[in-house]
Amino acid sequence: MIDTTDYLDITNEEIKQAGTKLRNKKCHGPDEIPLRIIKDISMKAPEILSNHLNMIVRNGLTEELKTSRVIPLLKKGDKTDVVNYRPISNLSAISKIYEKVLLQKLQSETKDMEGISQHAYRQFHSTTTALLELQHKISSALDEKKMVACYSMDLSAAFDVLRPGILMHLLREMQISPGLAHAIYDFLTGRKFFVEIDGIRSASKNMDVGCVQGSILGPRLFTLYMGRLMETIKEDIISYADDSYVVVTGSSMSEIKSKIESTSKEHVAFLKRLGMVVNRSKTEIIVFDKKFEETGFVIDGEIVNSKSSIKALGITFQHNLKWDKHVSIITARVAPKLSMLKKIRKNLNKDQFLKLVQPKSSAFCTMQRLFG
């Protein structure tokens, strides 16, 4: 429990601000209230919600507000195979605007704490900026006649194993206001979920760890949870969500090997302290040089051999920094679609064709669903 003087105070203005950022969606959580209804109330009668949310601050979220409605969405393949489904989590509309307010407060208190190496969930940042930074660090070191290597460390279901107790400890270390830290901890703990198919609900199950799927607050919490990685690792690190790429430089292969093995040891220890699970089979290393020579590195007690190319955020990097392999992959992927577009083009005028191929057009989205 916290002192009553530390409780958050949620204002009408904060409710309005949160409401403007909510999507006008028809989907609903266990309370069956569409999100667009709460959005309308937040804009037209915010005092109703502010009174209700201030009661939640003091009494905690109810079980219904902590329960997720999970809808399995078929991605592709056999309908009877559960691995072919993506779980879509719908939270209560009241819970959504509540966590939006918490996010606004958290962003205000932690605006300088996400770490410059993290490119996810930040304005003006994306996979593109992450890849540009990665490529810049590699090419700059090579221009200085240094040896360069890069390793990536894959995590298994990173968002699903976030530990609320560890996060609470980190929030205290960051000197987050007690009322906000308490509200976040309450939001993350005592969670439940059920699966709904064709209107039929399963029994509820407890969810003791992890970021809440479908949560507005979750990405920011995960960023803070992982934010101290750059303080732990002395080498250059570029991150996008749970994907991390560590660039190591040296004057010789023996120095590169020593740095990678010592750095990865600290990296793994940091992740294990947070309760993260490292997927050793997907850990990759590449040494950038004109000539490829396979080299073995000890990572988390196992030998990992360097590769001639690795995939980083959808882009294939080669040891010689050429792009022919990536171009080949992309060409093979788009060739069937280009062939189809050539056939369609004969039956359309220029304006019709441009509408079809523009990425944001409804026709383009339909084609993506049909042809992948």
mmCIF file of N, CA and C in Angstrom, residues 134-135 138-139 142 148-150 285-292 307-312 315-329:
data_model
loop_
_atom_site.group_PDB
_atom_site.id
_atom_site.type_symbol
_atom_site.label_atom_id
_atom_site.label_comp_id
_atom_site.label_asym_id
_atom_site.label_seq_id
_atom_site.Cartn_x
_atom_site.Cartn_y
_atom_site.Cartn_z
ATOM 1 N N LEU A 134 22.921 0.943 -37.796
ATOM 2 C CA LEU A 134 23.727 -0.277 -37.825
ATOM 3 C C LEU A 134 24.724 -0.232 -38.983
ATOM 4 N N GLN A 135 24.231 0.098 -40.178
ATOM 5 C CA GLN A 135 25.094 0.162 -41.352
ATOM 6 C C GLN A 135 26.171 1.242 -41.192
ATOM 7 N N ILE A 138 29.003 0.056 -38.827
ATOM 8 C CA ILE A 138 29.841 -0.960 -39.478
ATOM 9 C C ILE A 138 30.769 -0.314 -40.507
ATOM 10 N N SER A 139 30.194 0.499 -41.395
ATOM 11 C CA SER A 139 30.991 1.103 -42.472
ATOM 12 C C SER A 139 32.010 2.105 -41.925
ATOM 13 N N LEU A 142 34.967 0.184 -40.607
ATOM 14 C CA LEU A 142 35.755 -0.359 -41.719
ATOM 15 C C LEU A 142 36.572 0.737 -42.403
ATOM 16 N N VAL A 148 35.615 -5.555 -37.878
ATOM 17 C CA VAL A 148 34.259 -5.355 -37.347
ATOM 18 C C VAL A 148 33.486 -6.663 -37.362
ATOM 19 N N ALA A 149 32.756 -6.896 -36.288
ATOM 20 C CA ALA A 149 31.848 -8.042 -36.217
ATOM 21 C C ALA A 149 30.558 -7.586 -35.558
ATOM 22 N N CYS A 150 29.515 -8.353 -35.763
ATOM 23 C CA CYS A 150 28.206 -8.028 -35.177
ATOM 24 C C CYS A 150 27.530 -9.311 -34.745
ATOM 25 N N ILE A 285 26.249 -14.542 -35.578
ATOM 26 C CA ILE A 285 27.440 -13.685 -35.587
ATOM 27 C C ILE A 285 27.933 -13.551 -37.023
ATOM 28 N N ILE A 286 28.355 -12.349 -37.381
ATOM 29 C CA ILE A 286 28.961 -12.123 -38.696
ATOM 30 C C ILE A 286 30.213 -11.274 -38.524
ATOM 31 N N VAL A 287 31.270 -11.653 -39.204
ATOM 32 C CA VAL A 287 32.506 -10.875 -39.228
ATOM 33 C C VAL A 287 32.604 -10.240 -40.614
ATOM 34 N N PHE A 288 32.743 -8.923 -40.655
ATOM 35 C CA PHE A 288 32.762 -8.216 -41.936
ATOM 36 C C PHE A 288 34.190 -8.180 -42.496
ATOM 37 N N ASP A 289 34.366 -8.831 -43.614
ATOM 38 C CA ASP A 289 35.663 -8.909 -44.276
ATOM 39 C C ASP A 289 35.429 -9.282 -45.736
ATOM 40 N N LYS A 290 36.397 -8.969 -46.595
ATOM 41 C CA LYS A 290 36.252 -9.305 -48.017
ATOM 42 C C LYS A 290 36.131 -10.803 -48.222
ATOM 43 N N LYS A 291 36.909 -11.570 -47.445
ATOM 44 C CA LYS A 291 36.906 -13.021 -47.571
ATOM 45 C C LYS A 291 36.240 -13.644 -46.346
ATOM 46 N N PHE A 292 35.303 -14.551 -46.575
ATOM 47 C CA PHE A 292 34.600 -15.188 -45.463
ATOM 48 C C PHE A 292 35.394 -16.373 -44.917
ATOM 49 N N LYS A 307 28.654 -16.491 -39.589
ATOM 50 C CA LYS A 307 27.998 -16.748 -40.861
ATOM 51 C C LYS A 307 28.462 -15.752 -41.922
ATOM 52 N N SER A 308 28.262 -16.130 -43.164
ATOM 53 C CA SER A 308 28.633 -15.223 -44.255
ATOM 54 C C SER A 308 27.595 -14.117 -44.432
ATOM 55 N N SER A 309 26.397 -14.321 -43.868
ATOM 56 C CA SER A 309 25.352 -13.286 -43.931
ATOM 57 C C SER A 309 24.384 -13.489 -42.772
ATOM 58 N N ILE A 310 23.783 -12.400 -42.321
ATOM 59 C CA ILE A 310 22.742 -12.487 -41.294
ATOM 60 C C ILE A 310 21.595 -11.570 -41.686
ATOM 61 N N LYS A 311 20.422 -11.868 -41.173
ATOM 62 C CA LYS A 311 19.244 -11.049 -41.459
ATOM 63 C C LYS A 311 18.971 -10.143 -40.263
ATOM 64 N N ALA A 312 18.949 -8.843 -40.507
ATOM 65 C CA ALA A 312 18.683 -7.869 -39.455
ATOM 66 C C ALA A 312 17.464 -7.043 -39.830
ATOM 67 N N ILE A 315 16.508 -7.125 -43.452
ATOM 68 C CA ILE A 315 17.547 -6.826 -44.430
ATOM 69 C C ILE A 315 18.692 -7.829 -44.274
ATOM 70 N N THR A 316 19.197 -8.373 -45.388
ATOM 71 C CA THR A 316 20.297 -9.336 -45.344
ATOM 72 C C THR A 316 21.635 -8.620 -45.482
ATOM 73 N N PHE A 317 22.438 -8.691 -44.416
ATOM 74 C CA PHE A 317 23.789 -8.126 -44.423
ATOM 75 C C PHE A 317 24.776 -9.228 -44.784
ATOM 76 N N GLN A 318 25.674 -8.952 -45.730
ATOM 77 C CA GLN A 318 26.706 -9.908 -46.119
ATOM 78 C C GLN A 318 28.057 -9.516 -45.533
ATOM 79 N N HIS A 319 28.941 -10.498 -45.395
ATOM 80 C CA HIS A 319 30.255 -10.261 -44.788
ATOM 81 C C HIS A 319 31.067 -9.224 -45.557
ATOM 82 N N ASN A 320 30.849 -9.121 -46.874
ATOM 83 C CA ASN A 320 31.597 -8.173 -47.701
ATOM 84 C C ASN A 320 30.833 -6.872 -47.950
ATOM 85 N N LEU A 321 29.707 -6.701 -47.229
ATOM 86 C CA LEU A 321 28.846 -5.517 -47.340
ATOM 87 C C LEU A 321 28.295 -5.286 -48.745
ATOM 88 N N LYS A 322 28.167 -6.359 -49.508
ATOM 89 C CA LYS A 322 27.470 -6.283 -50.790
ATOM 90 C C LYS A 322 26.002 -6.619 -50.558
ATOM 91 N N TRP A 323 25.159 -6.303 -51.525
ATOM 92 C CA TRP A 323 23.716 -6.455 -51.342
ATOM 93 C C TRP A 323 23.097 -7.431 -52.340
ATOM 94 N N ASP A 324 23.942 -8.190 -53.075
ATOM 95 C CA ASP A 324 23.389 -9.058 -54.110
ATOM 96 C C ASP A 324 22.474 -10.148 -53.547
ATOM 97 N N LYS A 325 22.782 -10.664 -52.351
ATOM 98 C CA LYS A 325 21.934 -11.703 -51.763
ATOM 99 C C LYS A 325 20.573 -11.139 -51.380
ATOM 100 N N HIS A 326 20.574 -9.951 -50.789
ATOM 101 C CA HIS A 326 19.305 -9.320 -50.406
ATOM 102 C C HIS A 326 18.471 -8.997 -51.642
ATOM 103 N N VAL A 327 19.121 -8.458 -52.670
ATOM 104 C CA VAL A 327 18.417 -8.138 -53.919
ATOM 105 C C VAL A 327 17.817 -9.402 -54.524
ATOM 106 N N SER A 328 18.566 -10.487 -54.470
ATOM 107 C CA SER A 328 18.088 -11.760 -55.014
ATOM 108 C C SER A 328 16.848 -12.248 -54.271
ATOM 109 N N ILE A 329 16.873 -12.110 -52.941
ATOM 110 C CA ILE A 329 15.728 -12.538 -52.121
ATOM 111 C C ILE A 329 14.489 -11.713 -52.449
#
